[in-house]
PDB file of N, CA and C in Angstrom:
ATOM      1  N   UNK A   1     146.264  53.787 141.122  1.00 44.00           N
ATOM      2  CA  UNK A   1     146.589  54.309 139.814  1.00 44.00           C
ATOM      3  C   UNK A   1     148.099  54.378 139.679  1.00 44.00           C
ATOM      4  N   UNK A   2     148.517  54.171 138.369  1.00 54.00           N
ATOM      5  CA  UNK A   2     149.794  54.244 138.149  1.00 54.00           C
ATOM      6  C   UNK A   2     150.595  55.401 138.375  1.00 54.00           C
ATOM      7  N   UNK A   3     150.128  56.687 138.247  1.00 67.00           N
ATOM      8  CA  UNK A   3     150.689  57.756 138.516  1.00 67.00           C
ATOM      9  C   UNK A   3     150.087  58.813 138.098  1.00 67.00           C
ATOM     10  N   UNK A   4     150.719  60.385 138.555  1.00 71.00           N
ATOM     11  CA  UNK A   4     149.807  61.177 138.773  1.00 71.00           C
ATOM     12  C   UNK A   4     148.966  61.817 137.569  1.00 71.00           C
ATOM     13  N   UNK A   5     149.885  61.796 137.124  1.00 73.00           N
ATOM     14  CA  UNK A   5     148.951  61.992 135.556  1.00 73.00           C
ATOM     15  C   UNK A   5     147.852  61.654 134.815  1.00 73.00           C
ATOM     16  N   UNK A   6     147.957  60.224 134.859  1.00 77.00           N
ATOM     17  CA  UNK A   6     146.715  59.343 134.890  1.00 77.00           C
ATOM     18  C   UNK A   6     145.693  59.374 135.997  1.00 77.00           C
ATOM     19  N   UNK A   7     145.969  59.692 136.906  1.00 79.00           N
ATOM     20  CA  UNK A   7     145.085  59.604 137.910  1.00 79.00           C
ATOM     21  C   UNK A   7     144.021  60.844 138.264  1.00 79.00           C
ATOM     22  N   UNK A   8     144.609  61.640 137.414  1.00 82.00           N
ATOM     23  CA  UNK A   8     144.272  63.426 137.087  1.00 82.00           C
ATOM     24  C   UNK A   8     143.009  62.916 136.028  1.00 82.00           C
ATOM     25  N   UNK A   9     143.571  62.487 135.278  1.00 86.00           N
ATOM     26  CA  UNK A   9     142.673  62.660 134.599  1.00 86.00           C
ATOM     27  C   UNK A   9     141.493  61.258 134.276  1.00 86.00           C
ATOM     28  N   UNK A  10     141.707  60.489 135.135  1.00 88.00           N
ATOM     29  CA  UNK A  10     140.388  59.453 135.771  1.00 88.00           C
ATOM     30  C   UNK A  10     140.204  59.635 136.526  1.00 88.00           C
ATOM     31  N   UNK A  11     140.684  60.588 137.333  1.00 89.00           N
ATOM     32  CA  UNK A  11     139.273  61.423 138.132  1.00 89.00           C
ATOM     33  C   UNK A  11     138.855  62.219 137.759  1.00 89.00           C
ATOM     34  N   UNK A  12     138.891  63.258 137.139  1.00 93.00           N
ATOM     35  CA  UNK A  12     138.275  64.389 136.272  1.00 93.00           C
ATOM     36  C   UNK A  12     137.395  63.526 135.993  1.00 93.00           C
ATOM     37  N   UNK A  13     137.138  62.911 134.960  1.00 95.00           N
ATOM     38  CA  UNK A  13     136.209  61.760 134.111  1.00 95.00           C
ATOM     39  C   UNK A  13     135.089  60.960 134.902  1.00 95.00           C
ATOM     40  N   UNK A  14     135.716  60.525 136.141  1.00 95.00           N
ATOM     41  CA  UNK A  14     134.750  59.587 136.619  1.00 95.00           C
ATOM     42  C   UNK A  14     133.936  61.484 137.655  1.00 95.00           C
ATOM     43  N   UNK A  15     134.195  62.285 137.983  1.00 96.00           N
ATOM     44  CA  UNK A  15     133.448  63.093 138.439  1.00 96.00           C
ATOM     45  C   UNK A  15     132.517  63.906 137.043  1.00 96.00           C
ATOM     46  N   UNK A  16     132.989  63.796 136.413  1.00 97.00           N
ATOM     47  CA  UNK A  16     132.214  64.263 135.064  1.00 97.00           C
ATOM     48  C   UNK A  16     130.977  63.399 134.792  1.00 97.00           C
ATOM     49  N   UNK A  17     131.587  61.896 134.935  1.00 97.00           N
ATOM     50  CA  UNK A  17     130.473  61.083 134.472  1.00 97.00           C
ATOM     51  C   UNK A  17     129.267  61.213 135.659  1.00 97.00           C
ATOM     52  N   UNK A  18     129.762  61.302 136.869  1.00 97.00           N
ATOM     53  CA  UNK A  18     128.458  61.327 138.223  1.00 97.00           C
ATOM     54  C   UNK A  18     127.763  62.285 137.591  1.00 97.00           C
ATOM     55  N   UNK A  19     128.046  63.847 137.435  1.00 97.00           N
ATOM     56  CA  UNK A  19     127.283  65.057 137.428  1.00 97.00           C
ATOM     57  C   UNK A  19     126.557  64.579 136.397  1.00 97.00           C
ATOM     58  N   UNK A  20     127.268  64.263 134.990  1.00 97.00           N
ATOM     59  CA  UNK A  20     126.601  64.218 133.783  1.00 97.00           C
ATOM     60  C   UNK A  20     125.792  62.936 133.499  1.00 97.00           C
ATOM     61  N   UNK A  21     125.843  62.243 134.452  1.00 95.00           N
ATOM     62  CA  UNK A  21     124.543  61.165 134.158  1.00 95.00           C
ATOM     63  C   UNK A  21     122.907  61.665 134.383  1.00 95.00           C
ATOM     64  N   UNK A  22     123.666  62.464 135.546  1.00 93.00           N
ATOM     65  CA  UNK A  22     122.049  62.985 135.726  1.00 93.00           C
ATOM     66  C   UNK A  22     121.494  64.338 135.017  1.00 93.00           C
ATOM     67  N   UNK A  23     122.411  65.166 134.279  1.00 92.00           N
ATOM     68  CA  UNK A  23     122.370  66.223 133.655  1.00 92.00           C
ATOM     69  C   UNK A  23     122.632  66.353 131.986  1.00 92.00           C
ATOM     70  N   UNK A  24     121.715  66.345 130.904  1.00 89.00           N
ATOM     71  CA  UNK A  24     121.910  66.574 129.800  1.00 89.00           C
ATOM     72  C   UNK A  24     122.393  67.780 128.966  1.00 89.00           C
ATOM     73  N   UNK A  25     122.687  67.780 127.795  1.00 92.00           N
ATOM     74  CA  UNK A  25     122.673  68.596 126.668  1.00 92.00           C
ATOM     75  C   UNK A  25     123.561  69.549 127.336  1.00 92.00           C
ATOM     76  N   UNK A  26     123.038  70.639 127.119  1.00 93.00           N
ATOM     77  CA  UNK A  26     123.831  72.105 127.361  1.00 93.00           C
ATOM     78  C   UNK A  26     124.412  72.476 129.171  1.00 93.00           C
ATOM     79  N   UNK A  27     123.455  71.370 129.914  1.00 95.00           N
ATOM     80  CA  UNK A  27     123.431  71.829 131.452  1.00 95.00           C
ATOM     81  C   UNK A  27     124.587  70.464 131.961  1.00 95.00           C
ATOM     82  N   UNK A  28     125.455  69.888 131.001  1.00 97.00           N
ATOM     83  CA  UNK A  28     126.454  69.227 131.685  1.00 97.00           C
ATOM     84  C   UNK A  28     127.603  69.896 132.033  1.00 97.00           C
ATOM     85  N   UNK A  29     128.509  69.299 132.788  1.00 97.00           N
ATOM     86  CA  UNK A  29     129.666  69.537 133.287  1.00 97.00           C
ATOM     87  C   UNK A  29     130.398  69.290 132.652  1.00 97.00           C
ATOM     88  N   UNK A  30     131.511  70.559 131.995  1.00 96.00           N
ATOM     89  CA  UNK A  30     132.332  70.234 130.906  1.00 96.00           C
ATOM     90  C   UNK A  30     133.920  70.102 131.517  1.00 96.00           C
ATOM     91  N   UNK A  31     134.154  70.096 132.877  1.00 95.00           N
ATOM     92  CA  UNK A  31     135.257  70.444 133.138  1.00 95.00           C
ATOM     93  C   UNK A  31     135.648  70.493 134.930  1.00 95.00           C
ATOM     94  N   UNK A  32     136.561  70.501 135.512  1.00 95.00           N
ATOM     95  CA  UNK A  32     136.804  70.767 136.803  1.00 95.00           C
ATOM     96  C   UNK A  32     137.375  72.055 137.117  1.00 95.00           C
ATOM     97  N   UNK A  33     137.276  72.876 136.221  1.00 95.00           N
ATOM     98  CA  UNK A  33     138.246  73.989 136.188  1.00 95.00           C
ATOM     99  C   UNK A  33     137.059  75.211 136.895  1.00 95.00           C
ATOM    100  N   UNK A  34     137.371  76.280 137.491  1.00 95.00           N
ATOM    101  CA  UNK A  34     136.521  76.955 138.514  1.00 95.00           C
ATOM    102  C   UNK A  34     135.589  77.735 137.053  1.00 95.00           C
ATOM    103  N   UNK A  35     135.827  78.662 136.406  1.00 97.00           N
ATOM    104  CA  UNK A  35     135.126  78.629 135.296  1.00 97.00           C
ATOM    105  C   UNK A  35     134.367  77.178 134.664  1.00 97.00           C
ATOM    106  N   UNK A  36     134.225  76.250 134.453  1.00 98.00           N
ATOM    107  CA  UNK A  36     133.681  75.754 133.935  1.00 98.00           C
ATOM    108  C   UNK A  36     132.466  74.941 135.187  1.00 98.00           C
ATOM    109  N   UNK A  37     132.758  75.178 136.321  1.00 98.00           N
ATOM    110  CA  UNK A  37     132.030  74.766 137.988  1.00 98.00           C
ATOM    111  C   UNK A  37     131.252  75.831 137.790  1.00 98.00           C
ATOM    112  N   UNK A  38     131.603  76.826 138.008  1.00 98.00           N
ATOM    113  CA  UNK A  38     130.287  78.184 137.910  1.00 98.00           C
ATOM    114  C   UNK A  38     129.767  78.294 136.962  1.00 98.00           C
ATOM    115  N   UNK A  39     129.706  77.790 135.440  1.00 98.00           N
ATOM    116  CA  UNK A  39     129.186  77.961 134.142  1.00 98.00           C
ATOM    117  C   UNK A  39     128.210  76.850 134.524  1.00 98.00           C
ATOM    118  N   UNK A  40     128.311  75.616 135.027  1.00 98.00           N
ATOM    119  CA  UNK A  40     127.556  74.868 135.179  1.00 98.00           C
ATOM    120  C   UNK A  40     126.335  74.909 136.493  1.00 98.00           C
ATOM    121  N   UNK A  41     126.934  75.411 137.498  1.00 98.00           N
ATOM    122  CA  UNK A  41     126.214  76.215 138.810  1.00 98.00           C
ATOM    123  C   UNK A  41     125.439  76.694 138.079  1.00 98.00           C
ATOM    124  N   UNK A  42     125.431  77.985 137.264  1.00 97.00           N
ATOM    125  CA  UNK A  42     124.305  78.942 136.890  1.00 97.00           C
ATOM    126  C   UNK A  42     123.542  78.249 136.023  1.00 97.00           C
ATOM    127  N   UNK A  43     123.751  77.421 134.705  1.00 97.00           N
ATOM    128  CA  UNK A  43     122.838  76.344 134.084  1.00 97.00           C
ATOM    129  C   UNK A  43     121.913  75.473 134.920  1.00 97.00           C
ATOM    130  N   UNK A  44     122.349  75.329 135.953  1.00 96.00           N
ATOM    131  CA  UNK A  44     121.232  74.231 136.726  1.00 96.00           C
ATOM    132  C   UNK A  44     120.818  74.701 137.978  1.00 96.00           C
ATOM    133  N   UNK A  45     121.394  75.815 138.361  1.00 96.00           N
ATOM    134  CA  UNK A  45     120.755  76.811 139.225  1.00 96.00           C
ATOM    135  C   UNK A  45     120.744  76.331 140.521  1.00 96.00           C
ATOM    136  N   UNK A  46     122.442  76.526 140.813  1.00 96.00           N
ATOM    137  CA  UNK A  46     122.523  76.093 142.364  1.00 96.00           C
ATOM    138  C   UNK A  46     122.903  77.291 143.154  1.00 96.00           C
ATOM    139  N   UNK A  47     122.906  77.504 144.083  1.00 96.00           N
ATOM    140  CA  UNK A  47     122.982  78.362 144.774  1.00 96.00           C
ATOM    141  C   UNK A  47     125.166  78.486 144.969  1.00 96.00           C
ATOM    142  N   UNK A  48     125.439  79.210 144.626  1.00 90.00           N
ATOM    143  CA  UNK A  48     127.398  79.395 144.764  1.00 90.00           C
ATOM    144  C   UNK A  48     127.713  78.806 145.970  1.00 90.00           C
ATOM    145  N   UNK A  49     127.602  78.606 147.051  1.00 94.00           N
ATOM    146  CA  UNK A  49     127.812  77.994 148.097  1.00 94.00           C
ATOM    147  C   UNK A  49     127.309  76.818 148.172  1.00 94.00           C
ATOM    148  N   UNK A  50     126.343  75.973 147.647  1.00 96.00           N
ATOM    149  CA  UNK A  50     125.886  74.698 147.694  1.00 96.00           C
ATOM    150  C   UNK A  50     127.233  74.155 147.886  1.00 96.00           C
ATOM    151  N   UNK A  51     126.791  72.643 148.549  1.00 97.00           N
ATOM    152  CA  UNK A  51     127.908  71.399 149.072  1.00 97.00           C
ATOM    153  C   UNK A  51     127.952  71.029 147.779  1.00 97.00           C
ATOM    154  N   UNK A  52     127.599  70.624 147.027  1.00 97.00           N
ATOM    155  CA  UNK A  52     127.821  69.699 145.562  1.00 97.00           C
ATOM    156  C   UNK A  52     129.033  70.851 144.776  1.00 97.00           C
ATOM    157  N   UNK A  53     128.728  72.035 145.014  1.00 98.00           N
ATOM    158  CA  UNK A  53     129.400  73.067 144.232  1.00 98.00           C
ATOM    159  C   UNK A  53     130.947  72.925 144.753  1.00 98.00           C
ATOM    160  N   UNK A  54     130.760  72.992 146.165  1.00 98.00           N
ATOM    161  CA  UNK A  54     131.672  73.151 147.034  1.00 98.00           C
ATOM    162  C   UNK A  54     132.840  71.359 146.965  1.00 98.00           C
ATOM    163  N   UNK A  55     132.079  70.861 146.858  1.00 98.00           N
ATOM    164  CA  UNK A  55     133.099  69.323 146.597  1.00 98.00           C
ATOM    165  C   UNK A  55     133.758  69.547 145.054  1.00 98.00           C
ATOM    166  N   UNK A  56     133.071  69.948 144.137  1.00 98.00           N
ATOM    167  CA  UNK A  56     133.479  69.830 142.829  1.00 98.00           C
ATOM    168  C   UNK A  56     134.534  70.759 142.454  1.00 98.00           C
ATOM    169  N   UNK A  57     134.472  72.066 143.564  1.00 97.00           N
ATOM    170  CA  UNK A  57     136.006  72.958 143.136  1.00 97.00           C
ATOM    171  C   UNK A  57     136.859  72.369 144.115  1.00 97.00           C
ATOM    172  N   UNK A  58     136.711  71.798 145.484  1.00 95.00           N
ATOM    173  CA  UNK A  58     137.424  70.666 145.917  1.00 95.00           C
ATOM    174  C   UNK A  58     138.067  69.778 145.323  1.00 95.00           C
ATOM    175  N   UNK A  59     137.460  68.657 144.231  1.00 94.00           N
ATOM    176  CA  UNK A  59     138.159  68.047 143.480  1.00 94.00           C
ATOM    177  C   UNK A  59     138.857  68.517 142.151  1.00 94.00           C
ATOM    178  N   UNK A  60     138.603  69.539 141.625  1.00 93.00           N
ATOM    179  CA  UNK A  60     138.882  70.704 141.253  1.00 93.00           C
ATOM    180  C   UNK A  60     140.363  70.757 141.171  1.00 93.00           C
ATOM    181  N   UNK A  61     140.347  70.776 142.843  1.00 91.00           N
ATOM    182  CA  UNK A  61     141.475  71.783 143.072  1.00 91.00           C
ATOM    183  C   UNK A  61     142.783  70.370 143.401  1.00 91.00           C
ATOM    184  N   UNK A  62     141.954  69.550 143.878  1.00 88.00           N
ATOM    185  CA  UNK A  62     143.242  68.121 143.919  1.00 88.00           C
ATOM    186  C   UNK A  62     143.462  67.525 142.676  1.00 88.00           C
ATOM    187  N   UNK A  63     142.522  67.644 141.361  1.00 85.00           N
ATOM    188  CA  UNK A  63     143.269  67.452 140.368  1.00 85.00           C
ATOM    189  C   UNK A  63     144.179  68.292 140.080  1.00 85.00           C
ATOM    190  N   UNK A  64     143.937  69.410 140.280  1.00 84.00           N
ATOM    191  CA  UNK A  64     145.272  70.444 139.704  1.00 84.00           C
ATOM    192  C   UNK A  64     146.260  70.437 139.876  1.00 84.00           C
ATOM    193  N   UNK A  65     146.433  70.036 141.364  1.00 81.00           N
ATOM    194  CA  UNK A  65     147.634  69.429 142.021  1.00 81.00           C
ATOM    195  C   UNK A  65     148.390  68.457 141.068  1.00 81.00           C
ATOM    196  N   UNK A  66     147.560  67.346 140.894  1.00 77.00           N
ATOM    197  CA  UNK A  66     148.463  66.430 140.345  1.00 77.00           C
ATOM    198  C   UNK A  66     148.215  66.947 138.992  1.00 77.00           C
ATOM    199  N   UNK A  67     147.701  67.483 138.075  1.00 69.00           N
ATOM    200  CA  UNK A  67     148.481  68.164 136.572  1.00 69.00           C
ATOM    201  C   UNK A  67     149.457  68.832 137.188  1.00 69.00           C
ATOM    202  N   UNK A  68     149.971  69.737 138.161  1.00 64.00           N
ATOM    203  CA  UNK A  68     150.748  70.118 138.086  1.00 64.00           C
ATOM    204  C   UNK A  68     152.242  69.612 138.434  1.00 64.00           C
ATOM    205  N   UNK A  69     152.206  68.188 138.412  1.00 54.00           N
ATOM    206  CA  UNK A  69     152.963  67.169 138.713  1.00 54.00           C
ATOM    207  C   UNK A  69     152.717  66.463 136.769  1.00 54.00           C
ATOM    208  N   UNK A  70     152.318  67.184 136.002  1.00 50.00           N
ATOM    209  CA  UNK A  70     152.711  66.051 134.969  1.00 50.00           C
ATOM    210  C   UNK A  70     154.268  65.977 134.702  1.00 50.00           C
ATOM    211  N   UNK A  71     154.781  66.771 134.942  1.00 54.00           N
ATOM    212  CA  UNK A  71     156.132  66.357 134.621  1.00 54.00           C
ATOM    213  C   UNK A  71     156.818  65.795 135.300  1.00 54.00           C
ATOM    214  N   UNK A  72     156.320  64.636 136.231  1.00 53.00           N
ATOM    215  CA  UNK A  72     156.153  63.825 137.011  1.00 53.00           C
ATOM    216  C   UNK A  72     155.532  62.233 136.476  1.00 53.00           C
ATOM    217  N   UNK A  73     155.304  62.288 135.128  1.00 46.00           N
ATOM    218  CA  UNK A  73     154.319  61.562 135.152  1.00 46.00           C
ATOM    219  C   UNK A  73     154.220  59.793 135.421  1.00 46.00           C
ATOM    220  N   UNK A  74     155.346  59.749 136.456  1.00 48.00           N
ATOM    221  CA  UNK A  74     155.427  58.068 136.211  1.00 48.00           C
ATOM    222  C   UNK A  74     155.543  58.414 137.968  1.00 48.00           C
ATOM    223  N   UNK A  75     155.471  59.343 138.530  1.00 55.00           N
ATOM    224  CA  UNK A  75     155.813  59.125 139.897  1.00 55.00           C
ATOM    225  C   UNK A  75     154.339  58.729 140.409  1.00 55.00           C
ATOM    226  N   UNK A  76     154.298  57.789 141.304  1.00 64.00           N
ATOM    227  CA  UNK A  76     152.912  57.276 142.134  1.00 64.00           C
ATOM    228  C   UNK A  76     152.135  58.287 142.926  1.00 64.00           C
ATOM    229  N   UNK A  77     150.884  57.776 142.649  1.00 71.00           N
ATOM    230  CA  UNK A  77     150.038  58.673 143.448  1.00 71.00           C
ATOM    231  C   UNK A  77     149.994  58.569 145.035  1.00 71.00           C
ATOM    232  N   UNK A  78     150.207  59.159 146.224  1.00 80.00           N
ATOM    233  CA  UNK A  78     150.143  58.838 147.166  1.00 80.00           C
ATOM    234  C   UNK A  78     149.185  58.422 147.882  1.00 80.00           C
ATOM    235  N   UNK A  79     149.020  57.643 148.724  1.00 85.00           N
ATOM    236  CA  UNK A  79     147.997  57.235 149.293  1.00 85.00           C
ATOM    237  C   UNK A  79     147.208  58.119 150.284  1.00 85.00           C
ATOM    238  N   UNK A  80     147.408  59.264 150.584  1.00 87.00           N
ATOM    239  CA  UNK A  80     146.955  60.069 150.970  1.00 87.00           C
ATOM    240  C   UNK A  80     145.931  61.180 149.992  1.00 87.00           C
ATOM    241  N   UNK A  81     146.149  61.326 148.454  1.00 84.00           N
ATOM    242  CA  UNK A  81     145.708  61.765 147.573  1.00 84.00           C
ATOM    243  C   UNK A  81     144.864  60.745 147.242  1.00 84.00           C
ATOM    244  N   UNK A  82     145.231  59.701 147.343  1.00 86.00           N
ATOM    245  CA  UNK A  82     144.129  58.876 146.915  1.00 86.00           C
ATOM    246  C   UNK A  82     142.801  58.367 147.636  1.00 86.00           C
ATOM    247  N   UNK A  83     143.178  58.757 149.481  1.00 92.00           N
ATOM    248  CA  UNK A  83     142.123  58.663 149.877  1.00 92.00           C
ATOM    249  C   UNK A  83     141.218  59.963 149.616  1.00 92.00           C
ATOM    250  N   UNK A  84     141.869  60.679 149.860  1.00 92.00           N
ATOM    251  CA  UNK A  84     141.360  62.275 149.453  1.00 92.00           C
ATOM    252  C   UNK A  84     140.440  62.164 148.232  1.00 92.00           C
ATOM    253  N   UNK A  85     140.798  61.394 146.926  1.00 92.00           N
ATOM    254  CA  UNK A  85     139.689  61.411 145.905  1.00 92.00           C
ATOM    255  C   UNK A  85     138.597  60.658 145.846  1.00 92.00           C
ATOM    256  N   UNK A  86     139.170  59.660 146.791  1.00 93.00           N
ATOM    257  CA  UNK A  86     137.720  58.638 146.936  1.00 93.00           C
ATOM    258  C   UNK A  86     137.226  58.938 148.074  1.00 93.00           C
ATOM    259  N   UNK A  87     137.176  60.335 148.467  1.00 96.00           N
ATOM    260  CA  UNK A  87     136.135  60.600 149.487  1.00 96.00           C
ATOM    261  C   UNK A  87     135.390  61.370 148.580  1.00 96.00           C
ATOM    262  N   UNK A  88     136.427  62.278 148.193  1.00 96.00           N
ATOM    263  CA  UNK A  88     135.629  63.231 147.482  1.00 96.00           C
ATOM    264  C   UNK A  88     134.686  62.939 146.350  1.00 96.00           C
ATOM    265  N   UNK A  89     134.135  61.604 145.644  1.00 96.00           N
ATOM    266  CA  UNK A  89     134.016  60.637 144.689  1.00 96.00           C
ATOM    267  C   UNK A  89     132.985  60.210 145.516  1.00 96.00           C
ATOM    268  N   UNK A  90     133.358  59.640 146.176  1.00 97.00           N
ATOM    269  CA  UNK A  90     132.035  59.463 147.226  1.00 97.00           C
ATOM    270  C   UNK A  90     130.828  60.411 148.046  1.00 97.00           C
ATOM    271  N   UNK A  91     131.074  61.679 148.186  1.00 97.00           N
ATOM    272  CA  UNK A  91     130.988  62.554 148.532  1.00 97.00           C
ATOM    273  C   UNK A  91     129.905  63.089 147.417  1.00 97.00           C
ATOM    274  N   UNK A  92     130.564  63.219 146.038  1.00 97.00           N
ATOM    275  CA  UNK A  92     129.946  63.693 144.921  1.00 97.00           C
ATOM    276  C   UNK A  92     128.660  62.682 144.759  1.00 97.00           C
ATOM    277  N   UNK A  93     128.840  61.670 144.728  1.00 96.00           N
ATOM    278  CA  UNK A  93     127.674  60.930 144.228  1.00 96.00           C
ATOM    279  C   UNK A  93     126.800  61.272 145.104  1.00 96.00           C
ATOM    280  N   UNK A  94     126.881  60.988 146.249  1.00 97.00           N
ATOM    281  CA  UNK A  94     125.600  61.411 147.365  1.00 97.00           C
ATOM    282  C   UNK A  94     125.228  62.348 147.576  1.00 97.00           C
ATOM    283  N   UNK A  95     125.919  63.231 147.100  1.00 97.00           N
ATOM    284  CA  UNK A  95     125.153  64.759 147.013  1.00 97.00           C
ATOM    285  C   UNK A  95     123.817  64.498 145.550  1.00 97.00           C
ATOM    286  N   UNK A  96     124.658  64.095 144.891  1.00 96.00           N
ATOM    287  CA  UNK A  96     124.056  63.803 143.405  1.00 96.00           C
ATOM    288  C   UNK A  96     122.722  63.011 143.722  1.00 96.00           C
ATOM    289  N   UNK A  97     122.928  62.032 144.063  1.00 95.00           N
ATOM    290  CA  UNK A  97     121.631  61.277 144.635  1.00 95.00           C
ATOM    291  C   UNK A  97     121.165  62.346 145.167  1.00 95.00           C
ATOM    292  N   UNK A  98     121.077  62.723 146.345  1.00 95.00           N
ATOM    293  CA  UNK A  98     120.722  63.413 147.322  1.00 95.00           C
ATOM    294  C   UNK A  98     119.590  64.545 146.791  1.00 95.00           C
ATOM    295  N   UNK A  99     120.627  65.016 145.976  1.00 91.00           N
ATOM    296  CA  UNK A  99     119.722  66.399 145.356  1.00 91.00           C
ATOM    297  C   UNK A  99     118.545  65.772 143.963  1.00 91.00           C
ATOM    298  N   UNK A 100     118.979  64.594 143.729  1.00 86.00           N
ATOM    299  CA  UNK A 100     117.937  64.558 142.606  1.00 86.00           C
ATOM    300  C   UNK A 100     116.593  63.927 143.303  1.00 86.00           C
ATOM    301  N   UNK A 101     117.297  63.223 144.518  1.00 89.00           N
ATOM    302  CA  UNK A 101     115.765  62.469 145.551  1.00 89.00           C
ATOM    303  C   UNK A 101     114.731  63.473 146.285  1.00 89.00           C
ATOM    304  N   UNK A 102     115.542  65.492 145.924  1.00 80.00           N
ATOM    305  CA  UNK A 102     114.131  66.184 146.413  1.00 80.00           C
ATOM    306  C   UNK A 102     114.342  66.405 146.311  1.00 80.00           C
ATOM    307  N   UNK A 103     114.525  66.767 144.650  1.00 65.00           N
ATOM    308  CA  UNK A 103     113.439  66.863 142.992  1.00 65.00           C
ATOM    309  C   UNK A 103     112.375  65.921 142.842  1.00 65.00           C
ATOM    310  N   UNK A 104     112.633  64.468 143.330  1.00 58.00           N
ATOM    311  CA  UNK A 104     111.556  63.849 142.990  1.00 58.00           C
ATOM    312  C   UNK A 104     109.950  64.299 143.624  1.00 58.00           C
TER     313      UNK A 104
END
């Protein structure tokens, strides 16, 4: 990604889109922000400590990082942040799978 700014906020998005593919209407994920992680926890009724919960204020918390670098916004993302999100990206989906394969 070009820099941190952008990269804040295509990851926000692409973790929005995992949760919210599998979750409709009122019980989606509106946000990475710790209020809007626990508003969605209690809609779909995960337990506060769940791993899915626990990655999502994780990524959460490394986007914040880089918003708090927008005034930064042309400086590069490091490659260390960037492995960091594509674990955590990876991480999310397989929980996601994971938990909807027992529901089935």
């Amino acid at each position: 990604m070009s820099n941190t700014f952008l990269s804040k906020v295509v990851a926000e998005r692409a973790a929005l889109a995992v949760i919210n593919r599998s979750y409709s209407g009122n019980r989606q994920l509106t946000g990475l922000s710790s209020p809007a992680i626990e508003q969605w926890r209690s809609k779909v009724a995960l337990p506060a400590g769940h791993l899915l919960v626990q990655t999502l204020v994780r990524l959460g918390d490394v986007a914040q990082t880089l918003s708090n670098k927008s005034n930064e916004s042309f400086m590069p993302l490091t490659a260390e942040v960037k492995v960091t999100l594509d674990q955590l990206m990876a991480q999310l989906t397989a929980q996601v799978k994971a938990l909807h394969s027992e529901g089935s």
